[in-house]
Amino acid sequence: MRRKLAAGNWKMNGTSAALEELATLAQAHPAPGCDILICPPSTLLHRAADTVAASAVAVGGQDCHAKTSGAHTGDISADMLRDAGATSVIVGHSERRTDHGESDAQVQAKAEAAIAAGLIAIVCVGESLEQREAGETLDLIRAQLAGSVPQSSKAETLVVAYEPVWAIGTGKVPTIEQIAEVHDFMRTELAQHLGEDTAAGVRLLYGGSVKASNAAEIFAVTNVDGALVGGASLKAADFSPIVSALEKA
Ligand code: PGA
């Protein structure tokens, strides 16, 4: 059985006052029927970890460097995230791939570093609108999975998030059929790379404009094991109903 995961990505949002939201979220779900993860900006990570220390909410990073330490000004290693209290780290988010030109090989190296540091790597994949309209979605997902997922991944240390770039922050959501098609495809592709047993245990998240009003429908899809939520994870009042929908799925 795959334990469902509700993950929030705060992106470049949140200063000290936002820790309130984390405390409220933790109080609302004292014994959740799914895993809950919030990835705040790294400036808040340590205090966020302290805020949720006695709760069921975990915290994670939004990116890490592939190396453990060294002369990389401004970068943060997976070991540092772990030391600050993270259990997980997002790698290969489309905003990193676009804003920082990250390649599949770099994302794979980051995921390997994350796993080596004892973190769960949440590897993101997803097509652009042009790729979707050109009928290239599945080819792109295949290439991104082959290039970004470490061969050595175990079910416990890998999460894959399908995030169509055109659905992120836009309010546009793929149809349930489109989500189901990609998620089924990802499970099959992962079986090729990691073997049937491992692939069967890897959690597959959907991400892109998930909100309370569409969560239940998305969570009913067979190979959707949770969500990676951006905008609707910033406020406990918005994220909590998404967690509740996942608990009921
Ligand atoms: P969104 O972002 O929920 O604001 O669309 C999702 C993501 O980028 O993880």
Short mmCIF file of C-alpha atoms and ligand atoms in Angstrom, two decimals:
data_model
loop_
_atom_site.label_atom_id
_atom_site.label_comp_id
_atom_site.label_asym_id
_atom_site.label_seq_id
_atom_site.Cartn_x
_atom_site.Cartn_y
_atom_site.Cartn_z
CA MET A 1 0.00 0.00 0.00
CA ARG A 2 1.25 3.43 -0.92
CA ARG A 3 0.69 6.00 1.81
CA LYS A 4 -0.82 9.08 0.21
CA LEU A 5 1.10 12.34 0.29
CA ALA A 6 -0.17 15.92 0.38
CA ALA A 7 2.83 18.11 -0.39
CA GLY A 8 2.91 21.91 -0.42
CA ASN A 9 5.49 23.96 -2.26
CA TRP A 10 5.63 27.52 -0.97
CA LYS A 11 8.10 28.56 -3.71
CA MET A 12 9.56 32.06 -3.06
CA ASN A 13 6.81 32.97 -0.59
CA GLY A 14 6.78 33.32 3.15
CA THR A 15 8.56 35.20 5.92
CA SER A 16 8.41 34.60 9.68
CA ALA A 17 4.68 35.32 9.87
CA ALA A 18 3.96 32.35 7.61
CA LEU A 19 5.04 29.93 10.36
CA GLU A 20 1.59 30.58 11.89
CA GLU A 21 0.05 28.81 8.90
CA LEU A 22 2.20 25.78 9.53
CA ALA A 23 1.16 25.65 13.18
CA THR A 24 -2.51 25.96 12.20
CA LEU A 25 -2.17 23.20 9.62
CA ALA A 26 -0.49 20.88 12.12
CA GLN A 27 -3.24 21.50 14.67
CA ALA A 28 -5.95 20.76 12.11
CA HIS A 29 -4.50 17.30 11.33
CA PRO A 30 -3.19 15.75 14.55
CA ALA A 31 -3.37 12.16 13.25
CA PRO A 32 -3.74 12.43 9.48
CA GLY A 33 -4.63 9.55 7.22
CA CYS A 34 -1.93 10.65 4.79
CA ASP A 35 1.55 12.14 4.89
CA ILE A 36 1.67 15.94 4.96
CA LEU A 37 4.74 17.82 3.76
CA ILE A 38 5.36 21.54 3.42
CA CYS A 39 8.39 22.85 1.52
CA PRO A 40 8.95 26.43 2.71
CA PRO A 41 11.72 28.69 1.42
CA SER A 42 15.06 27.58 2.87
CA THR A 43 15.27 30.71 5.05
CA LEU A 44 12.33 29.33 7.06
CA LEU A 45 13.20 25.66 6.99
CA HIS A 46 14.83 25.32 10.39
CA ARG A 47 12.14 27.26 12.22
CA ALA A 48 9.45 25.47 10.21
CA ALA A 49 10.90 22.14 11.36
CA ASP A 50 10.78 23.36 14.97
CA THR A 51 7.20 24.57 14.52
CA VAL A 52 5.97 21.14 13.38
CA ALA A 53 8.38 19.05 15.47
CA ALA A 54 5.72 17.49 17.70
CA SER A 55 3.20 17.07 14.87
CA ALA A 56 2.48 14.83 11.88
CA VAL A 57 3.55 17.54 9.42
CA ALA A 58 6.99 17.18 7.82
CA VAL A 59 9.04 19.86 6.09
CA GLY A 60 11.22 19.70 3.00
CA GLY A 61 13.43 21.71 0.67
CA GLN A 62 12.56 23.05 -2.78
CA ASP A 63 15.89 22.24 -4.41
CA CYS A 64 19.38 21.05 -3.48
CA HIS A 65 22.84 21.06 -4.99
CA ALA A 66 24.26 17.81 -6.34
CA LYS A 67 27.43 18.13 -4.23
CA THR A 68 27.60 17.73 -0.46
CA SER A 69 29.68 20.88 0.15
CA GLY A 70 32.11 23.25 -1.53
CA ALA A 71 32.53 26.54 -3.36
CA HIS A 72 28.98 27.00 -4.66
CA THR A 73 27.85 30.42 -3.51
CA GLY A 74 24.15 30.61 -2.78
CA ASP A 75 23.53 26.89 -3.09
CA ILE A 76 22.33 24.48 -0.42
CA SER A 77 23.27 20.81 -0.16
CA ALA A 78 20.96 17.93 0.66
CA ASP A 79 22.94 17.34 3.87
CA MET A 80 22.24 20.92 4.93
CA LEU A 81 18.53 20.48 4.30
CA ARG A 82 18.55 17.29 6.33
CA ASP A 83 20.43 19.04 9.11
CA ALA A 84 17.80 21.82 9.10
CA GLY A 85 15.06 19.25 9.64
CA ALA A 86 13.93 18.35 6.11
CA THR A 87 12.69 14.86 5.33
CA SER A 88 12.35 15.46 1.59
CA VAL A 89 13.38 17.74 -1.24
CA ILE A 90 11.74 18.69 -4.52
CA VAL A 91 14.12 18.41 -7.49
CA GLY A 92 13.57 19.31 -11.14
CA HIS A 93 10.55 21.54 -10.62
CA SER A 94 9.72 23.13 -13.98
CA GLU A 95 10.52 26.57 -12.53
CA ARG A 96 14.05 25.32 -11.77
CA ARG A 97 14.31 23.70 -15.20
CA THR A 98 13.19 26.98 -16.84
CA ASP A 99 14.67 29.68 -14.58
CA HIS A 100 17.98 27.89 -14.02
CA GLY A 101 18.25 25.78 -17.16
CA GLU A 102 18.46 22.52 -15.20
CA SER A 103 18.87 19.45 -17.40
CA ASP A 104 17.59 15.95 -16.71
CA ALA A 105 21.16 14.90 -15.85
CA GLN A 106 21.47 17.67 -13.27
CA VAL A 107 18.10 16.79 -11.78
CA GLN A 108 19.16 13.15 -11.56
CA ALA A 109 22.40 14.12 -9.80
CA LYS A 110 20.41 16.21 -7.32
CA ALA A 111 17.99 13.36 -6.69
CA GLU A 112 20.95 11.02 -6.08
CA ALA A 113 22.45 13.52 -3.63
CA ALA A 114 19.10 13.84 -1.85
CA ILE A 115 18.72 10.09 -1.44
CA ALA A 116 22.35 9.74 -0.32
CA ALA A 117 21.66 12.36 2.37
CA GLY A 118 18.70 10.35 3.66
CA LEU A 119 16.01 12.49 2.07
CA ILE A 120 13.06 11.52 -0.10
CA ALA A 121 13.58 12.95 -3.60
CA ILE A 122 10.43 14.38 -5.19
CA VAL A 123 11.31 14.41 -8.88
CA CYS A 124 9.10 16.66 -11.05
CA VAL A 125 8.27 16.06 -14.70
CA GLY A 126 5.75 17.64 -17.03
CA GLU A 127 5.15 18.96 -20.53
CA SER A 128 4.73 22.49 -21.82
CA LEU A 129 1.58 23.56 -23.66
CA GLU A 130 3.43 23.38 -27.01
CA GLN A 131 4.54 19.82 -26.26
CA ARG A 132 0.99 18.85 -25.21
CA GLU A 133 -0.50 20.35 -28.38
CA ALA A 134 2.13 18.67 -30.57
CA GLY A 135 1.19 15.28 -29.11
CA GLU A 136 4.63 14.90 -27.49
CA THR A 137 3.52 14.54 -23.86
CA LEU A 138 4.22 10.85 -23.31
CA ASP A 139 7.54 10.94 -25.21
CA LEU A 140 8.64 13.88 -23.08
CA ILE A 141 7.57 12.20 -19.84
CA ARG A 142 9.43 9.04 -20.88
CA ALA A 143 12.60 11.02 -21.56
CA GLN A 144 12.34 13.04 -18.35
CA LEU A 145 11.80 9.92 -16.24
CA ALA A 146 14.68 8.08 -17.94
CA GLY A 147 16.96 11.10 -17.51
CA SER A 148 15.94 12.39 -14.08
CA VAL A 149 15.11 9.39 -11.90
CA PRO A 150 18.12 7.71 -10.29
CA GLN A 151 18.47 4.04 -11.21
CA SER A 152 19.12 3.23 -7.58
CA SER A 153 15.81 4.69 -6.34
CA LYS A 154 13.81 2.71 -3.82
CA ALA A 155 10.06 3.04 -3.33
CA GLU A 156 10.62 4.70 0.07
CA THR A 157 13.04 7.30 -1.23
CA LEU A 158 11.40 8.38 -4.49
CA VAL A 159 8.26 10.36 -5.24
CA VAL A 160 7.47 11.47 -8.80
CA ALA A 161 5.28 14.52 -9.42
CA TYR A 162 3.54 15.02 -12.75
CA GLU A 163 3.16 18.75 -13.21
CA PRO A 164 2.07 19.95 -16.66
CA VAL A 165 3.83 23.31 -17.01
CA TRP A 166 0.69 24.89 -18.47
CA ALA A 167 -1.33 23.93 -15.40
CA ILE A 168 1.03 25.47 -12.83
CA GLY A 169 -0.38 28.64 -11.30
CA THR A 170 -2.79 29.11 -14.21
CA GLY A 171 -6.04 27.67 -12.86
CA LYS A 172 -6.03 25.29 -15.85
CA VAL A 173 -6.19 21.60 -15.02
CA PRO A 174 -5.85 18.65 -17.40
CA THR A 175 -8.90 16.44 -17.81
CA ILE A 176 -9.20 13.46 -15.50
CA GLU A 177 -8.50 11.25 -18.55
CA GLN A 178 -5.29 13.17 -19.30
CA ILE A 179 -4.12 12.85 -15.70
CA ALA A 180 -4.98 9.14 -15.63
CA GLU A 181 -3.17 8.53 -18.93
CA VAL A 182 0.07 10.13 -17.77
CA HIS A 183 0.01 8.55 -14.31
CA ASP A 184 -0.62 5.05 -15.71
CA PHE A 185 2.16 5.66 -18.21
CA MET A 186 4.57 6.81 -15.49
CA ARG A 187 3.91 3.67 -13.42
CA THR A 188 4.65 1.49 -16.47
CA GLU A 189 7.77 3.45 -17.39
CA LEU A 190 9.11 3.33 -13.83
CA ALA A 191 8.66 -0.45 -13.87
CA GLN A 192 11.02 -0.57 -16.87
CA HIS A 193 13.67 1.42 -15.00
CA LEU A 194 13.30 0.30 -11.42
CA GLY A 195 11.54 -3.05 -11.65
CA GLU A 196 7.87 -3.88 -11.02
CA ASP A 197 8.06 -4.08 -7.24
CA THR A 198 9.79 -0.74 -6.73
CA ALA A 199 7.60 1.00 -9.30
CA ALA A 200 4.48 -0.32 -7.58
CA GLY A 201 5.54 1.39 -4.36
CA VAL A 202 6.60 4.79 -5.71
CA ARG A 203 4.12 7.54 -4.94
CA LEU A 204 2.97 9.53 -7.96
CA LEU A 205 1.70 13.05 -7.27
CA TYR A 206 -0.30 15.30 -9.54
CA GLY A 207 0.56 19.02 -9.42
CA GLY A 208 -0.81 22.09 -11.16
CA SER A 209 -3.70 24.27 -9.93
CA VAL A 210 -4.87 21.73 -7.34
CA LYS A 211 -7.39 23.33 -4.99
CA ALA A 212 -10.09 22.25 -2.56
CA SER A 213 -12.74 22.30 -5.29
CA ASN A 214 -10.97 19.89 -7.68
CA ALA A 215 -8.92 17.77 -5.26
CA ALA A 216 -11.40 14.93 -4.64
CA GLU A 217 -11.91 14.31 -8.35
CA ILE A 218 -8.16 14.20 -9.00
CA PHE A 219 -7.48 11.97 -5.97
CA ALA A 220 -10.01 9.42 -7.26
CA VAL A 221 -7.68 8.61 -10.20
CA THR A 222 -6.09 5.17 -9.70
CA ASN A 223 -2.42 6.06 -9.96
CA VAL A 224 -2.67 9.44 -8.26
CA ASP A 225 -1.22 9.05 -4.76
CA GLY A 226 -1.47 12.67 -3.72
CA ALA A 227 -0.68 16.19 -4.87
CA LEU A 228 2.09 18.73 -5.07
CA VAL A 229 0.35 22.03 -4.39
CA GLY A 230 1.72 25.53 -4.92
CA GLY A 231 -0.61 28.49 -4.40
CA ALA A 232 -3.21 26.62 -2.38
CA SER A 233 -0.59 25.42 0.13
CA LEU A 234 0.29 28.88 1.42
CA LYS A 235 -2.73 29.20 3.72
CA ALA A 236 -3.77 26.45 6.11
CA ALA A 237 -7.41 27.31 5.32
CA ASP A 238 -6.81 26.42 1.65
CA PHE A 239 -4.50 23.43 2.13
CA SER A 240 -6.35 21.72 4.96
CA PRO A 241 -9.42 20.81 2.83
CA ILE A 242 -7.05 19.33 0.21
CA VAL A 243 -5.46 17.18 2.93
CA SER A 244 -8.94 16.14 4.07
CA ALA A 245 -9.93 15.19 0.51
CA LEU A 246 -6.81 13.02 0.25
CA GLU A 247 -7.52 11.35 3.59
CA LYS A 248 -10.94 10.36 2.27
CA ALA A 249 -9.71 9.19 -1.17
P1 PGA B 1 0.16 25.57 -8.29
O1 PGA B 1 1.69 25.09 -8.35
O2 PGA B 1 -0.56 24.64 -7.35
O3 PGA B 1 0.22 26.98 -7.76
O4 PGA B 1 -0.38 25.49 -9.68
C1 PGA B 1 2.00 23.73 -8.36
C2 PGA B 1 3.50 23.53 -8.33
O5 PGA B 1 4.23 24.25 -9.02
O6 PGA B 1 3.99 22.65 -7.60
#
